[in-house]
Amino acid sequence: MSNAVRILATPRPGRVADVPRALANGAYPSPADWRNEVLYFLLPDRFSDGQEHTRELLDRDDRAAARPAAPSGEPWRWDRWARSGADRWQGGTIAGITGRLDYLRDLGVTAIWVGPVFKQRGHLDTYHGYGIQDFLEVDPRFGTREELVAMVAAAHAREMRVILDVIFNHSGANFDYAVGGNRVRTPAYRPWPGFYADIAWRGGDDTLAATPGPDDAAWPAELQDSAIYTRAGMGDLGGGSIEDEHAEHKRSDFFDLRDFNLERGAGTDALRVLVECYKYWIALTDCDGFRIDTLKHVSFEQGRNFCGAIKEFANRLGKSDFFLVGEVAGGDTNQDRYLDVLGMNLNAALDIGEMRLALTGVARGLVHPAAYFDGFDPGKAVMGSHRNLGAHHVSVLDDHDHVFGAKLRFATSAPSPLQAGAAIALQLFTLGIPCVYYGTEQALAGPEPAAHHYLPGWGGSDRYLREAMFGPRHPRASGRAGLPANGGALDESLPGFGPFGTAGRHCFDPEFPLFRLIAAMNETRRRYVPLRLGRQYLRPTSFLGRPFAQHGAGELLAWSRILDDEELVCAVNTHGLAARGAAVLVDGGLNPPGSEMTVARSSSAAIGQPGHAPGTRLPVQRDAAGRAFVHVADVPPSGVVVLANHP
């Protein structure tokens, strides 16, 4: 009998002590190397509700038709669309994800990173999933434990893996502080070893909870011990040294999300309880990895102990390399430090700091390529030694936070959707594990520029990174009225937070040129091992009689991936409006006189446009100094060409 069958045969455990022991029987295996995978990150509430068949595909050229008047007859209002996206559940579900697995497989995705699915407070609208009330239950707005198990099984049946998003630094807003006889949501920070002695558990309807029921306080029951929480109040989330285990950023609440007291000798078992909670989800779902939220906000020892315990458990079940990727805010220095200290207990860090900005700037043709490629050089960059291995960083172009830079998707200011294809090519064909954020393949970008001045916080609010691809007509009603058990009411006074500033239209379009381009590039990456595992070399180029050099922004950018005797040359036009070409140096030993390189893939062919046809042979030439090169001409704006010496 499988772990899932055994666990689902009983109600959700009330205590971790009641969780049945997991058996090692038939776990889905880990990949041989996570560098072979292509990740896709989605927020369950904003991806799919499984009802797209009831709505039309959005006509991008007629967005006004998808901006309906309110039921009262009042015309479309941008402030209401923005309010819907900021603080309401839109209605995405786990079953919706299951229904879109073929769409993701056709895109070339091999591993799905699913935002947190665990139960939130029913009276709050924490649609993002990071404010957990019950660590052993699925939020009913997303679905059920059974549906989560079924989704993972369906992904595995398609040879796709699933990475769950987990949090062990903090819980949801499950209590208020009791200060001077009053309930206080975010009291001032008290430095170590200070704390607030008294708390008041919040009930399911935000009243005080005397005897906690399933919707009250925090679950499992072990989390109802106040000593499990730091109780230091709200401080500076960047305050103090990353080396200091008592630093303000490690003890502070996340606004009203309550920090766990994970310190040894604190009289609590918080870390053990949380480890047991997440072991439960591995055993139940057979998932393949965790993305660990807010890893910077726990100490090195706490992070190492959590990751080590999870790795050991997954190993016992038969997962030899359960993937653990950490979110470490604060840039390259912090990412590098956690990777160094946690060692083999942590597979990788999300590259959400300086490297994401460099990737964006280079792909836009605004920044010299060295800003990105020097990031892989151990002698030039803080995190170069880890990036140079490829396996220790997950490349990110867009995500749900954008902790560095403007909170706008890459496509927002692109001259064409295909410019995102140039950025994705950099992710897919350079060292690392690429991650595509949901909707990037459809060039989600928010409303057109004429609407921006109507939108509160444009460029500075997370909401504009989180459009709902499935195009809901209306969001869920606020609080408990929107829960399925209470009828799952909709708020018809607000439009759904649909794509491109619309409501009632979805944008799952597998014929969209950018989707087709990314799918084609993923297929090329799958076919050629050097693009995943090979060494990497930024190549000098020459054009218009200029000498070979690493030329600046807006020109043809080229690099090689080499594995044994195979060389793959990747050429990207970083100019978004004009064609570019250049002679590109290649390895003279691997490409002797008289040899040729063959076009393995081009963006033009992928979207059915004239250009570099796959199979076209380019002669390897020699310059006066005897250096080998190929000439790559007329690459269209933001175009991509991949050459192989052994096609």
CSV table of N, CA and C in Angstrom, one decimal, residues 6 35 86 144 187 216 242 255 264 360 388 407 413 422 468 502 553 561 603 609 616:
chain,number,residue,atom,x,y,z
A,6,ARG,N,-2.3,5.2,2.4
A,6,ARG,CA,-2.3,5.0,3.9
A,6,ARG,C,-2.7,6.3,4.6
A,35,ARG,N,20.6,19.9,-13.5
A,35,ARG,CA,20.9,20.8,-14.7
A,35,ARG,C,20.1,20.4,-15.9
A,86,ALA,N,-4.6,43.1,-6.0
A,86,ALA,CA,-3.8,43.3,-4.8
A,86,ALA,C,-4.2,42.4,-3.6
A,144,THR,N,-8.0,19.9,-2.4
A,144,THR,CA,-7.9,19.0,-1.3
A,144,THR,C,-6.5,18.3,-1.4
A,187,PRO,N,3.5,45.1,16.8
A,187,PRO,CA,4.2,46.0,17.8
A,187,PRO,C,5.7,46.2,17.4
A,216,ASP,N,-9.0,27.9,13.8
A,216,ASP,CA,-8.5,28.8,14.8
A,216,ASP,C,-7.0,28.6,15.0
A,242,ILE,N,24.3,39.1,8.4
A,242,ILE,CA,23.8,37.8,8.0
A,242,ILE,C,24.5,36.7,8.8
A,255,PHE,N,6.1,41.5,8.8
A,255,PHE,CA,4.8,42.3,9.0
A,255,PHE,C,4.0,41.5,10.1
A,264,ARG,N,18.2,26.6,19.3
A,264,ARG,CA,18.4,25.5,20.2
A,264,ARG,C,18.3,26.0,21.7
A,360,THR,N,18.4,40.8,-17.4
A,360,THR,CA,17.4,41.7,-18.0
A,360,THR,C,18.1,42.7,-18.9
A,388,ASN,N,29.5,28.9,-11.7
A,388,ASN,CA,30.4,28.2,-12.7
A,388,ASN,C,30.1,26.7,-12.7
A,407,LYS,N,9.1,46.3,-10.0
A,407,LYS,CA,8.2,45.2,-9.9
A,407,LYS,C,7.3,45.1,-11.2
A,413,SER,N,8.2,46.4,-21.0
A,413,SER,CA,8.7,47.5,-21.8
A,413,SER,C,9.5,47.0,-23.0
A,422,ALA,N,14.9,36.2,-26.3
A,422,ALA,CA,16.3,36.4,-26.2
A,422,ALA,C,16.7,36.2,-24.7
A,468,ALA,N,-3.7,36.9,-13.5
A,468,ALA,CA,-4.3,35.6,-13.5
A,468,ALA,C,-4.5,35.1,-14.9
A,502,THR,N,-7.5,42.8,-18.2
A,502,THR,CA,-8.8,42.4,-18.7
A,502,THR,C,-9.4,41.5,-17.7
A,553,ALA,N,26.7,46.5,-25.6
A,553,ALA,CA,25.3,46.3,-25.6
A,553,ALA,C,24.7,46.5,-27.0
A,561,ARG,N,29.1,26.4,-25.6
A,561,ARG,CA,29.1,25.3,-24.6
A,561,ARG,C,29.8,24.1,-25.2
A,603,SER,N,15.4,31.1,-34.0
A,603,SER,CA,14.1,31.7,-33.6
A,603,SER,C,13.3,31.9,-34.8
A,609,GLN,N,9.2,32.1,-39.8
A,609,GLN,CA,9.6,33.3,-40.5
A,609,GLN,C,10.9,32.9,-41.3
A,616,THR,N,21.2,24.3,-42.2
A,616,THR,CA,22.1,25.2,-43.0
A,616,THR,C,23.5,25.0,-42.5
